[in-house]
PDB file of C-alpha atoms in Angstrom:
ATOM      1  CA  UNK A1199       0.054  -0.039   0.046  1.00  0.00           C
ATOM      2  CA  UNK A1200       0.992   3.518  -0.682  1.00  0.00           C
ATOM      3  CA  UNK A1201       2.012   5.796   2.063  1.00  0.00           C
ATOM      4  CA  UNK A1202       0.632   8.612   0.238  1.00  0.00           C
ATOM      5  CA  UNK A1203      -2.625   8.109  -1.680  1.00  0.00           C
ATOM      6  CA  UNK A1204      -3.338  10.590  -4.550  1.00  0.00           C
ATOM      7  CA  UNK A1205      -6.510  11.050  -6.222  1.00  0.00           C
ATOM      8  CA  UNK A1206      -7.566  11.124  -8.897  1.00  0.00           C
ATOM      9  CA  UNK A1207      -4.997   9.251 -10.941  1.00  0.00           C
ATOM     10  CA  UNK A1208      -5.613  10.916 -14.267  1.00  0.00           C
ATOM     11  CA  UNK A1209      -7.826  14.221 -14.747  1.00  0.00           C
ATOM     12  CA  UNK A1210      -8.530  15.776 -18.086  1.00  0.00           C
ATOM     13  CA  UNK A1211     -10.334  19.017 -18.269  1.00  0.00           C
ATOM     14  CA  UNK A1212     -10.746  22.094 -20.310  1.00  0.00           C
ATOM     15  CA  UNK A1213      -9.136  25.241 -20.187  1.00  0.00           C
ATOM     16  CA  UNK A1214     -10.918  27.508 -17.658  1.00  0.00           C
ATOM     17  CA  UNK A1215     -12.295  24.831 -15.484  1.00  0.00           C
ATOM     18  CA  UNK A1216     -11.463  24.349 -11.780  1.00  0.00           C
ATOM     19  CA  UNK A1217     -10.041  21.309 -10.233  1.00  0.00           C
ATOM     20  CA  UNK A1218      -8.851  19.868  -6.912  1.00  0.00           C
ATOM     21  CA  UNK A1219      -6.482  16.868  -6.547  1.00  0.00           C
ATOM     22  CA  UNK A1220      -6.049  14.976  -3.231  1.00  0.00           C
ATOM     23  CA  UNK A1221      -3.342  13.527  -1.340  1.00  0.00           C
ATOM     24  CA  UNK A1222      -4.284  11.229   1.712  1.00  0.00           C
ATOM     25  CA  UNK A1223      -2.425   9.406   4.199  1.00  0.00           C
ATOM     26  CA  UNK A1224      -3.189   7.397   7.634  1.00  0.00           C
ATOM     27  CA  UNK A1225       0.315   8.545   8.913  1.00  0.00           C
ATOM     28  CA  UNK A1226       1.044  11.920  10.138  1.00  0.00           C
ATOM     29  CA  UNK A1227       3.809  14.017   8.310  1.00  0.00           C
ATOM     30  CA  UNK A1228       5.906  16.915   9.567  1.00  0.00           C
ATOM     31  CA  UNK A1229       5.497  18.598   6.253  1.00  0.00           C
ATOM     32  CA  UNK A1230       4.080  18.133   2.823  1.00  0.00           C
ATOM     33  CA  UNK A1231       5.451  19.223  -0.553  1.00  0.00           C
ATOM     34  CA  UNK A1232       3.713  19.579  -3.919  1.00  0.00           C
ATOM     35  CA  UNK A1233       5.739  18.839  -6.994  1.00  0.00           C
ATOM     36  CA  UNK A1234       5.182  19.347 -10.869  1.00  0.00           C
ATOM     37  CA  UNK A1235       6.921  17.090 -13.009  1.00  0.00           C
ATOM     38  CA  UNK A1236       7.224  17.377 -16.795  1.00  0.00           C
ATOM     39  CA  UNK A1237       8.212  14.391 -18.917  1.00  0.00           C
ATOM     40  CA  UNK A1238      11.667  13.339 -18.688  1.00  0.00           C
ATOM     41  CA  UNK A1239      12.618  15.994 -16.103  1.00  0.00           C
ATOM     42  CA  UNK A1240      13.067  15.926 -12.375  1.00  0.00           C
ATOM     43  CA  UNK A1241      10.126  17.193  -9.953  1.00  0.00           C
ATOM     44  CA  UNK A1242       9.990  20.828  -9.428  1.00  0.00           C
ATOM     45  CA  UNK A1243       8.801  22.027  -6.039  1.00  0.00           C
ATOM     46  CA  UNK A1244       5.812  24.135  -6.030  1.00  0.00           C
ATOM     47  CA  UNK A1245       4.980  24.403  -2.454  1.00  0.00           C
ATOM     48  CA  UNK A1246       5.960  23.308   1.342  1.00  0.00           C
ATOM     49  CA  UNK A1247       3.190  23.341   3.866  1.00  0.00           C
ATOM     50  CA  UNK A1248       4.294  22.719   7.529  1.00  0.00           C
ATOM     51  CA  UNK A1249       1.351  23.528   9.915  1.00  0.00           C
ATOM     52  CA  UNK A1250      -1.831  21.800  10.284  1.00  0.00           C
ATOM     53  CA  UNK A1251      -4.639  23.725   8.762  1.00  0.00           C
ATOM     54  CA  UNK A1252      -2.220  25.983   6.771  1.00  0.00           C
ATOM     55  CA  UNK A1253      -3.540  27.445   3.268  1.00  0.00           C
ATOM     56  CA  UNK A1254      -0.949  28.670   0.636  1.00  0.00           C
ATOM     57  CA  UNK A1255      -1.568  30.492  -2.420  1.00  0.00           C
ATOM     58  CA  UNK A1256       0.737  30.435  -5.430  1.00  0.00           C
ATOM     59  CA  UNK A1257      -1.048  32.147  -8.177  1.00  0.00           C
ATOM     60  CA  UNK A1258      -4.046  30.155  -9.429  1.00  0.00           C
ATOM     61  CA  UNK A1259      -2.879  27.253  -7.199  1.00  0.00           C
ATOM     62  CA  UNK A1260      -4.223  26.965  -3.651  1.00  0.00           C
ATOM     63  CA  UNK A1261      -2.583  24.418  -1.226  1.00  0.00           C
ATOM     64  CA  UNK A1262      -3.906  23.271   1.865  1.00  0.00           C
ATOM     65  CA  UNK A1263      -2.908  21.029   4.710  1.00  0.00           C
ATOM     66  CA  UNK A1264      -5.002  19.000   7.003  1.00  0.00           C
ATOM     67  CA  UNK A1265      -5.656  19.808  10.360  1.00  0.00           C
ATOM     68  CA  UNK A1266      -4.268  16.455  11.524  1.00  0.00           C
ATOM     69  CA  UNK A1267      -1.323  16.769   8.887  1.00  0.00           C
ATOM     70  CA  UNK A1268      -2.354  13.417   7.405  1.00  0.00           C
ATOM     71  CA  UNK A1269      -3.663  14.917   4.124  1.00  0.00           C
ATOM     72  CA  UNK A1270      -3.326  17.852   1.587  1.00  0.00           C
ATOM     73  CA  UNK A1271      -5.088  19.297  -1.365  1.00  0.00           C
ATOM     74  CA  UNK A1272      -4.297  21.156  -4.318  1.00  0.00           C
ATOM     75  CA  UNK A1273      -7.011  23.391  -6.051  1.00  0.00           C
ATOM     76  CA  UNK A1274      -6.217  25.083  -9.458  1.00  0.00           C
ATOM     77  CA  UNK A1275      -8.606  27.904 -10.515  1.00  0.00           C
ATOM     78  CA  UNK A1276      -9.315  28.480 -14.237  1.00  0.00           C
ATOM     79  CA  UNK A1277      -6.739  26.055 -15.394  1.00  0.00           C
ATOM     80  CA  UNK A1278      -4.440  26.713 -18.332  1.00  0.00           C
ATOM     81  CA  UNK A1279      -2.791  24.218 -20.862  1.00  0.00           C
ATOM     82  CA  UNK A1280       0.436  25.328 -19.277  1.00  0.00           C
ATOM     83  CA  UNK A1281      -0.947  23.733 -15.970  1.00  0.00           C
ATOM     84  CA  UNK A1282      -0.659  20.362 -17.691  1.00  0.00           C
ATOM     85  CA  UNK A1283       1.868  17.804 -15.920  1.00  0.00           C
ATOM     86  CA  UNK A1284       2.117  15.285 -13.378  1.00  0.00           C
ATOM     87  CA  UNK A1285       1.542  16.618  -9.499  1.00  0.00           C
ATOM     88  CA  UNK A1286       3.136  14.719  -6.965  1.00  0.00           C
ATOM     89  CA  UNK A1287       2.789  15.126  -3.095  1.00  0.00           C
ATOM     90  CA  UNK A1288       5.528  14.077  -0.978  1.00  0.00           C
ATOM     91  CA  UNK A1289       6.550  14.382   2.556  1.00  0.00           C
ATOM     92  CA  UNK A1290       8.334  12.787   5.342  1.00  0.00           C
ATOM     93  CA  UNK A1291       6.124  10.959   7.837  1.00  0.00           C
ATOM     94  CA  UNK A1292       7.452  11.391  11.277  1.00  0.00           C
ATOM     95  CA  UNK A1293      10.715   9.911  11.885  1.00  0.00           C
ATOM     96  CA  UNK A1294      11.084   8.938   8.194  1.00  0.00           C
ATOM     97  CA  UNK A1295      12.396  10.025   5.055  1.00  0.00           C
ATOM     98  CA  UNK A1296      10.626  11.530   2.008  1.00  0.00           C
ATOM     99  CA  UNK A1297       8.094   9.547   0.445  1.00  0.00           C
ATOM    100  CA  UNK A1298       6.098  10.303  -2.863  1.00  0.00           C
ATOM    101  CA  UNK A1299       2.466   9.635  -4.140  1.00  0.00           C
ATOM    102  CA  UNK A1300       1.773   7.963  -7.242  1.00  0.00           C
ATOM    103  CA  UNK A1301       0.781  11.444  -8.615  1.00  0.00           C
ATOM    104  CA  UNK A1302      -2.085  12.992 -10.547  1.00  0.00           C
ATOM    105  CA  UNK A1303      -1.488  13.111 -14.123  1.00  0.00           C
ATOM    106  CA  UNK A1304      -3.471  16.281 -15.375  1.00  0.00           C
ATOM    107  CA  UNK A1305      -4.374  17.396 -18.759  1.00  0.00           C
ATOM    108  CA  UNK A1306      -5.708  20.875 -19.690  1.00  0.00           C
ATOM    109  CA  UNK A1307      -7.199  21.032 -23.112  1.00  0.00           C
ATOM    110  CA  UNK A1308      -7.295  24.344 -25.033  1.00  0.00           C
TER     111      UNK A1308
ATOM    112  CA  UNK B 618      19.889  29.704  -7.732  1.00  0.00           C
ATOM    113  CA  UNK B 619      22.006  26.795  -6.377  1.00  0.00           C
ATOM    114  CA  UNK B 620      20.898  23.216  -8.127  1.00  0.00           C
ATOM    115  CA  UNK B 621      21.531  19.692  -7.792  1.00  0.00           C
ATOM    116  CA  UNK B 622      23.307  18.576 -10.855  1.00  0.00           C
ATOM    117  CA  UNK B 623      23.581  14.879 -12.250  1.00  0.00           C
ATOM    118  CA  UNK B 624      25.520  13.165 -14.722  1.00  0.00           C
ATOM    119  CA  UNK B 625      25.385  11.641 -17.030  1.00  0.00           C
ATOM    120  CA  UNK B 626      22.084  12.616 -18.354  1.00  0.00           C
ATOM    121  CA  UNK B 627      21.542   9.463 -20.102  1.00  0.00           C
ATOM    122  CA  UNK B 628      23.410   6.336 -20.212  1.00  0.00           C
ATOM    123  CA  UNK B 629      22.735   2.829 -22.294  1.00  0.00           C
ATOM    124  CA  UNK B 630      24.549  -0.055 -20.529  1.00  0.00           C
ATOM    125  CA  UNK B 631      24.376  -3.769 -21.583  1.00  0.00           C
ATOM    126  CA  UNK B 632      22.598  -6.034 -18.736  1.00  0.00           C
ATOM    127  CA  UNK B 633      25.585  -7.148 -16.258  1.00  0.00           C
ATOM    128  CA  UNK B 634      27.819  -4.225 -16.549  1.00  0.00           C
ATOM    129  CA  UNK B 635      28.272  -1.550 -13.476  1.00  0.00           C
ATOM    130  CA  UNK B 636      26.979   1.759 -13.878  1.00  0.00           C
ATOM    131  CA  UNK B 637      27.782   4.748 -11.640  1.00  0.00           C
ATOM    132  CA  UNK B 638      25.585   7.771 -11.512  1.00  0.00           C
ATOM    133  CA  UNK B 639      26.943  10.768 -10.305  1.00  0.00           C
ATOM    134  CA  UNK B 640      25.411  13.663  -8.382  1.00  0.00           C
ATOM    135  CA  UNK B 641      26.579  17.207  -7.192  1.00  0.00           C
ATOM    136  CA  UNK B 642      24.369  18.206  -4.175  1.00  0.00           C
ATOM    137  CA  UNK B 643      23.702  21.836  -3.349  1.00  0.00           C
ATOM    138  CA  UNK B 644      27.045  22.764  -1.512  1.00  0.00           C
ATOM    139  CA  UNK B 645      25.592  23.478   2.073  1.00  0.00           C
ATOM    140  CA  UNK B 646      23.340  20.531   2.169  1.00  0.00           C
ATOM    141  CA  UNK B 647      23.990  17.811   4.604  1.00  0.00           C
ATOM    142  CA  UNK B 648      21.189  15.035   3.676  1.00  0.00           C
ATOM    143  CA  UNK B 649      21.309  13.160   0.322  1.00  0.00           C
ATOM    144  CA  UNK B 650      18.925  10.805  -1.519  1.00  0.00           C
ATOM    145  CA  UNK B 651      18.669   8.654  -4.531  1.00  0.00           C
ATOM    146  CA  UNK B 652      15.080   8.133  -5.954  1.00  0.00           C
ATOM    147  CA  UNK B 653      13.999   6.148  -9.196  1.00  0.00           C
ATOM    148  CA  UNK B 654      11.157   6.461 -11.443  1.00  0.00           C
ATOM    149  CA  UNK B 655      10.388   3.851 -13.874  1.00  0.00           C
ATOM    150  CA  UNK B 656       8.786   5.153 -17.015  1.00  0.00           C
ATOM    151  CA  UNK B 657       5.274   6.210 -16.494  1.00  0.00           C
ATOM    152  CA  UNK B 658       5.511   4.982 -12.823  1.00  0.00           C
ATOM    153  CA  UNK B 659       5.947   6.505  -9.368  1.00  0.00           C
ATOM    154  CA  UNK B 660       8.804   8.050  -7.699  1.00  0.00           C
ATOM    155  CA  UNK B 661      10.331   5.628  -5.445  1.00  0.00           C
ATOM    156  CA  UNK B 662      12.637   6.062  -2.699  1.00  0.00           C
ATOM    157  CA  UNK B 663      15.933   4.334  -2.802  1.00  0.00           C
ATOM    158  CA  UNK B 664      18.311   5.674   0.013  1.00  0.00           C
ATOM    159  CA  UNK B 665      19.024   8.380   2.077  1.00  0.00           C
ATOM    160  CA  UNK B 666      22.703   9.460   3.093  1.00  0.00           C
ATOM    161  CA  UNK B 667      23.875  11.668   6.036  1.00  0.00           C
ATOM    162  CA  UNK B 668      27.072  12.154   7.810  1.00  0.00           C
ATOM    163  CA  UNK B 669      28.910   9.797   5.516  1.00  0.00           C
ATOM    164  CA  UNK B 670      26.575   6.789   6.106  1.00  0.00           C
ATOM    165  CA  UNK B 671      23.322   5.487   4.859  1.00  0.00           C
ATOM    166  CA  UNK B 672      20.423   6.736   7.215  1.00  0.00           C
ATOM    167  CA  UNK B 673      17.695   4.743   5.500  1.00  0.00           C
ATOM    168  CA  UNK B 674      17.122   2.596   2.609  1.00  0.00           C
ATOM    169  CA  UNK B 675      14.146   1.046   0.801  1.00  0.00           C
ATOM    170  CA  UNK B 676      13.523  -2.736  -0.061  1.00  0.00           C
ATOM    171  CA  UNK B 677      14.742  -1.815  -3.662  1.00  0.00           C
ATOM    172  CA  UNK B 678      17.966  -0.876  -2.521  1.00  0.00           C
ATOM    173  CA  UNK B 679      19.560  -4.308  -2.207  1.00  0.00           C
ATOM    174  CA  UNK B 680      22.995  -5.354  -2.488  1.00  0.00           C
ATOM    175  CA  UNK B 681      23.169  -4.760  -6.217  1.00  0.00           C
ATOM    176  CA  UNK B 682      23.383  -0.934  -5.125  1.00  0.00           C
ATOM    177  CA  UNK B 683      25.701   1.065  -3.120  1.00  0.00           C
ATOM    178  CA  UNK B 684      26.238   4.794  -2.449  1.00  0.00           C
ATOM    179  CA  UNK B 685      29.299   6.674  -1.708  1.00  0.00           C
ATOM    180  CA  UNK B 686      30.537  10.304  -1.197  1.00  0.00           C
ATOM    181  CA  UNK B 687      34.075   9.874  -2.256  1.00  0.00           C
ATOM    182  CA  UNK B 688      34.842  13.864  -1.726  1.00  0.00           C
ATOM    183  CA  UNK B 689      33.373  16.721  -0.342  1.00  0.00           C
ATOM    184  CA  UNK B 690      31.076  17.578  -3.414  1.00  0.00           C
ATOM    185  CA  UNK B 691      30.060  14.225  -5.285  1.00  0.00           C
ATOM    186  CA  UNK B 692      27.547  11.596  -4.189  1.00  0.00           C
ATOM    187  CA  UNK B 693      27.396   8.776  -6.240  1.00  0.00           C
ATOM    188  CA  UNK B 694      24.979   5.765  -6.910  1.00  0.00           C
ATOM    189  CA  UNK B 695      26.541   2.580  -8.045  1.00  0.00           C
ATOM    190  CA  UNK B 696      24.591  -0.437  -9.585  1.00  0.00           C
ATOM    191  CA  UNK B 697      26.544  -3.599  -9.682  1.00  0.00           C
ATOM    192  CA  UNK B 698      25.477  -6.043 -12.575  1.00  0.00           C
ATOM    193  CA  UNK B 699      22.741  -4.188 -14.254  1.00  0.00           C
ATOM    194  CA  UNK B 700      19.425  -5.851 -14.994  1.00  0.00           C
ATOM    195  CA  UNK B 701      16.738  -4.899 -17.573  1.00  0.00           C
ATOM    196  CA  UNK B 702      14.371  -3.720 -14.768  1.00  0.00           C
ATOM    197  CA  UNK B 703      16.839  -1.152 -13.550  1.00  0.00           C
ATOM    198  CA  UNK B 704      15.935   0.642 -16.536  1.00  0.00           C
ATOM    199  CA  UNK B 705      14.560   4.036 -14.910  1.00  0.00           C
ATOM    200  CA  UNK B 706      15.376   7.711 -14.512  1.00  0.00           C
ATOM    201  CA  UNK B 707      17.442   8.118 -11.328  1.00  0.00           C
ATOM    202  CA  UNK B 708      16.923  11.213  -9.300  1.00  0.00           C
ATOM    203  CA  UNK B 709      19.546  12.672  -6.944  1.00  0.00           C
ATOM    204  CA  UNK B 710      18.101  14.947  -4.163  1.00  0.00           C
ATOM    205  CA  UNK B 711      19.563  16.876  -1.400  1.00  0.00           C
ATOM    206  CA  UNK B 712      18.520  19.224   1.517  1.00  0.00           C
ATOM    207  CA  UNK B 713      20.103  21.459   4.239  1.00  0.00           C
ATOM    208  CA  UNK B 714      18.364  19.825   7.315  1.00  0.00           C
ATOM    209  CA  UNK B 715      15.827  17.580   8.378  1.00  0.00           C
ATOM    210  CA  UNK B 716      13.572  20.310   9.850  1.00  0.00           C
ATOM    211  CA  UNK B 717       9.817  20.229   8.671  1.00  0.00           C
ATOM    212  CA  UNK B 718      10.599  23.762   6.923  1.00  0.00           C
ATOM    213  CA  UNK B 719      13.641  22.301   4.800  1.00  0.00           C
ATOM    214  CA  UNK B 720      12.875  21.755   1.214  1.00  0.00           C
ATOM    215  CA  UNK B 721      14.405  18.892  -0.828  1.00  0.00           C
ATOM    216  CA  UNK B 722      15.775  19.643  -4.071  1.00  0.00           C
ATOM    217  CA  UNK B 723      16.043  17.504  -6.984  1.00  0.00           C
ATOM    218  CA  UNK B 724      18.377  17.022  -9.930  1.00  0.00           C
ATOM    219  CA  UNK B 725      17.211  16.832 -13.655  1.00  0.00           C
ATOM    220  CA  UNK B 726      17.855  12.922 -13.354  1.00  0.00           C
ATOM    221  CA  UNK B 727      19.968  10.322 -15.025  1.00  0.00           C
ATOM    222  CA  UNK B 728      18.266   8.186 -17.801  1.00  0.00           C
ATOM    223  CA  UNK B 729      19.238   4.761 -17.549  1.00  0.00           C
ATOM    224  CA  UNK B 730      18.598   2.400 -20.091  1.00  0.00           C
ATOM    225  CA  UNK B 731      19.715  -1.373 -19.841  1.00  0.00           C
ATOM    226  CA  UNK B 732      19.659  -3.336 -22.684  1.00  0.00           C
TER     227      UNK B 732
END
Protein backbone atom coordinates (compact mmCIF):
# COMPACT_ATOMS: atom_id res chain seq x y z
CA UNK A 1 0.00 0.00 0.00
CA UNK A 2 1.08 3.55 -0.69
CA UNK A 3 1.98 5.75 2.22
CA UNK A 4 0.55 8.69 0.32
CA UNK A 5 -2.55 8.12 -1.80
CA UNK A 6 -3.22 10.64 -4.52
CA UNK A 7 -6.52 11.05 -6.33
CA UNK A 8 -7.57 11.17 -9.00
CA UNK A 9 -4.84 9.33 -10.81
CA UNK A 10 -5.74 10.99 -14.12
CA UNK A 11 -7.66 14.19 -14.78
CA UNK A 12 -8.47 15.72 -18.14
CA UNK A 13 -10.28 19.06 -18.22
CA UNK A 14 -10.94 22.01 -20.47
CA UNK A 15 -9.10 25.28 -20.17
CA UNK A 16 -10.82 27.59 -17.71
CA UNK A 17 -12.20 24.87 -15.46
CA UNK A 18 -11.35 24.50 -11.79
CA UNK A 19 -9.99 21.32 -10.25
CA UNK A 20 -8.87 19.83 -6.98
CA UNK A 21 -6.46 16.97 -6.43
CA UNK A 22 -5.99 15.18 -3.16
CA UNK A 23 -3.19 13.62 -1.19
CA UNK A 24 -4.18 11.40 1.73
CA UNK A 25 -2.43 9.25 4.28
CA UNK A 26 -3.13 7.40 7.50
CA UNK A 27 0.22 8.67 8.79
CA UNK A 28 1.07 12.07 10.21
CA UNK A 29 3.59 14.10 8.23
CA UNK A 30 5.86 16.79 9.59
CA UNK A 31 5.38 18.62 6.29
CA UNK A 32 4.06 17.98 2.82
CA UNK A 33 5.41 19.20 -0.44
CA UNK A 34 3.78 19.48 -3.84
CA UNK A 35 5.81 19.05 -6.99
CA UNK A 36 5.07 19.26 -10.68
CA UNK A 37 6.96 17.04 -13.04
CA UNK A 38 7.24 17.37 -16.80
CA UNK A 39 8.09 14.29 -18.91
CA UNK A 40 11.80 13.46 -18.79
CA UNK A 41 12.54 16.00 -16.07
CA UNK A 42 12.93 16.01 -12.32
CA UNK A 43 10.15 17.07 -9.95
CA UNK A 44 10.01 20.83 -9.41
CA UNK A 45 8.88 22.07 -6.03
CA UNK A 46 5.69 24.14 -5.97
CA UNK A 47 5.10 24.58 -2.25
CA UNK A 48 5.81 23.22 1.22
CA UNK A 49 3.11 23.18 3.88
CA UNK A 50 4.17 22.70 7.45
CA UNK A 51 1.42 23.67 9.89
CA UNK A 52 -1.86 21.78 10.24
CA UNK A 53 -4.64 23.79 8.60
CA UNK A 54 -2.19 25.91 6.64
CA UNK A 55 -3.32 27.36 3.32
CA UNK A 56 -0.86 28.67 0.78
CA UNK A 57 -1.61 30.38 -2.49
CA UNK A 58 0.62 30.47 -5.53
CA UNK A 59 -1.17 32.53 -8.20
CA UNK A 60 -4.04 30.27 -9.33
CA UNK A 61 -2.92 27.37 -7.15
CA UNK A 62 -4.19 26.96 -3.58
CA UNK A 63 -2.63 24.36 -1.29
CA UNK A 64 -4.10 23.21 1.98
CA UNK A 65 -2.64 21.02 4.71
CA UNK A 66 -5.16 19.12 6.78
CA UNK A 67 -5.59 19.97 10.44
CA UNK A 68 -4.26 16.57 11.47
CA UNK A 69 -1.36 16.79 9.00
CA UNK A 70 -2.42 13.58 7.29
CA UNK A 71 -3.75 15.03 4.06
CA UNK A 72 -3.41 17.88 1.64
CA UNK A 73 -5.18 19.27 -1.39
CA UNK A 74 -4.21 21.32 -4.40
CA UNK A 75 -6.87 23.46 -6.05
CA UNK A 76 -6.27 25.09 -9.42
CA UNK A 77 -8.55 27.89 -10.53
CA UNK A 78 -9.15 28.58 -14.22
CA UNK A 79 -6.74 25.89 -15.41
CA UNK A 80 -4.55 26.63 -18.40
CA UNK A 81 -2.80 24.26 -20.83
CA UNK A 82 0.49 25.24 -19.19
CA UNK A 83 -0.74 23.57 -16.00
CA UNK A 84 -0.54 20.19 -17.71
CA UNK A 85 1.81 17.84 -15.91
CA UNK A 86 2.22 15.25 -13.20
CA UNK A 87 1.45 16.62 -9.74
CA UNK A 88 3.17 14.81 -6.92
CA UNK A 89 2.75 15.16 -3.21
CA UNK A 90 5.59 14.08 -0.99
CA UNK A 91 6.60 14.30 2.60
CA UNK A 92 8.49 12.79 5.48
CA UNK A 93 6.30 10.78 7.82
CA UNK A 94 7.30 11.40 11.42
CA UNK A 95 10.75 9.89 11.89
CA UNK A 96 11.05 8.87 8.25
CA UNK A 97 12.42 10.20 5.00
CA UNK A 98 10.66 11.70 2.01
CA UNK A 99 8.10 9.52 0.30
CA UNK A 100 6.10 10.30 -2.81
CA UNK A 101 2.55 9.67 -3.83
CA UNK A 102 1.94 8.10 -7.23
CA UNK A 103 0.85 11.44 -8.66
CA UNK A 104 -2.08 12.95 -10.50
CA UNK A 105 -1.58 13.32 -14.22
CA UNK A 106 -3.38 16.49 -15.28
CA UNK A 107 -4.17 17.38 -18.88
CA UNK A 108 -5.69 20.76 -19.63
CA UNK A 109 -7.08 20.98 -23.14
CA UNK A 110 -7.26 24.32 -24.92
CA UNK B 1 19.81 29.67 -7.73
CA UNK B 2 21.86 26.70 -6.48
CA UNK B 3 20.92 23.38 -7.99
CA UNK B 4 21.58 19.70 -7.80
CA UNK B 5 23.44 18.50 -10.86
CA UNK B 6 23.55 14.96 -12.19
CA UNK B 7 25.67 13.18 -14.76
CA UNK B 8 25.26 11.52 -17.12
CA UNK B 9 21.90 12.73 -18.31
CA UNK B 10 21.43 9.49 -20.22
CA UNK B 11 23.32 6.23 -20.20
CA UNK B 12 22.77 3.03 -22.12
CA UNK B 13 24.44 -0.04 -20.70
CA UNK B 14 24.45 -3.75 -21.35
CA UNK B 15 22.84 -6.07 -18.87
CA UNK B 16 25.37 -7.25 -16.31
CA UNK B 17 27.54 -4.16 -16.54
CA UNK B 18 28.25 -1.82 -13.64
CA UNK B 19 26.97 1.74 -13.75
CA UNK B 20 27.91 4.75 -11.65
CA UNK B 21 25.56 7.71 -11.55
CA UNK B 22 27.01 10.94 -10.25
CA UNK B 23 25.45 13.81 -8.38
CA UNK B 24 26.70 17.10 -7.03
CA UNK B 25 24.30 18.18 -4.27
CA UNK B 26 23.82 21.80 -3.27
CA UNK B 27 26.96 22.85 -1.44
CA UNK B 28 25.66 23.54 2.08
CA UNK B 29 23.28 20.59 2.12
CA UNK B 30 23.85 17.71 4.51
CA UNK B 31 21.20 15.14 3.54
CA UNK B 32 21.37 13.33 0.24
CA UNK B 33 18.96 11.01 -1.50
CA UNK B 34 18.51 8.79 -4.49
CA UNK B 35 15.10 8.10 -5.98
CA UNK B 36 14.14 6.30 -9.12
CA UNK B 37 11.18 6.49 -11.46
CA UNK B 38 10.46 3.73 -13.92
CA UNK B 39 8.88 5.18 -17.05
CA UNK B 40 5.27 6.12 -16.39
CA UNK B 41 5.40 5.00 -12.79
CA UNK B 42 5.77 6.63 -9.41
CA UNK B 43 8.86 8.15 -7.84
CA UNK B 44 10.37 5.53 -5.52
CA UNK B 45 12.68 6.17 -2.61
CA UNK B 46 15.95 4.27 -2.76
CA UNK B 47 18.25 5.59 -0.06
CA UNK B 48 19.09 8.53 2.17
CA UNK B 49 22.59 9.44 3.28
CA UNK B 50 23.82 11.64 6.10
CA UNK B 51 27.11 12.08 7.87
CA UNK B 52 28.85 9.69 5.49
CA UNK B 53 26.54 6.81 6.06
CA UNK B 54 23.22 5.45 4.91
CA UNK B 55 20.45 6.61 7.21
CA UNK B 56 17.56 4.81 5.54
CA UNK B 57 17.09 2.54 2.56
CA UNK B 58 14.12 0.94 0.86
CA UNK B 59 13.58 -2.68 -0.06
CA UNK B 60 14.58 -1.78 -3.62
CA UNK B 61 18.07 -0.83 -2.43
CA UNK B 62 19.53 -4.31 -2.20
CA UNK B 63 23.12 -5.53 -2.42
CA UNK B 64 23.22 -4.58 -6.07
CA UNK B 65 23.22 -0.91 -5.09
CA UNK B 66 25.72 1.18 -3.18
CA UNK B 67 26.24 4.86 -2.49
CA UNK B 68 29.34 6.80 -1.78
CA UNK B 69 30.48 10.31 -1.11
CA UNK B 70 34.03 10.02 -2.38
CA UNK B 71 34.92 13.67 -1.80
CA UNK B 72 33.34 16.81 -0.44
CA UNK B 73 31.11 17.43 -3.42
CA UNK B 74 30.09 14.24 -5.23
CA UNK B 75 27.47 11.70 -4.23
CA UNK B 76 27.38 8.57 -6.35
CA UNK B 77 25.02 5.67 -6.88
CA UNK B 78 26.63 2.47 -8.12
CA UNK B 79 24.57 -0.30 -9.63
CA UNK B 80 26.45 -3.57 -9.95
CA UNK B 81 25.49 -6.11 -12.57
CA UNK B 82 22.60 -4.15 -14.04
CA UNK B 83 19.35 -5.86 -14.94
CA UNK B 84 16.75 -4.92 -17.53
CA UNK B 85 14.39 -3.83 -14.77
CA UNK B 86 16.92 -1.27 -13.54
CA UNK B 87 16.00 0.87 -16.55
CA UNK B 88 14.59 4.05 -15.04
CA UNK B 89 15.20 7.70 -14.37
CA UNK B 90 17.36 8.08 -11.28
CA UNK B 91 17.00 11.30 -9.33
CA UNK B 92 19.46 12.65 -6.83
CA UNK B 93 18.18 15.08 -4.22
CA UNK B 94 19.55 17.01 -1.30
CA UNK B 95 18.44 19.22 1.53
CA UNK B 96 20.07 21.38 4.11
CA UNK B 97 18.48 19.95 7.23
CA UNK B 98 15.76 17.60 8.35
CA UNK B 99 13.50 20.19 9.90
CA UNK B 100 9.96 20.33 8.60
CA UNK B 101 10.61 23.52 6.66
CA UNK B 102 13.66 22.20 4.85
CA UNK B 103 12.96 21.75 1.19
CA UNK B 104 14.34 18.83 -0.78
CA UNK B 105 15.76 19.79 -4.16
CA UNK B 106 15.99 17.40 -7.07
CA UNK B 107 18.40 17.10 -9.92
CA UNK B 108 17.24 16.73 -13.50
CA UNK B 109 17.76 12.99 -13.38
CA UNK B 110 19.86 10.39 -15.13
CA UNK B 111 18.10 8.15 -17.60
CA UNK B 112 19.46 4.65 -17.41
CA UNK B 113 18.59 2.20 -20.16
CA UNK B 114 19.72 -1.37 -19.71
CA UNK B 115 19.71 -3.45 -22.89
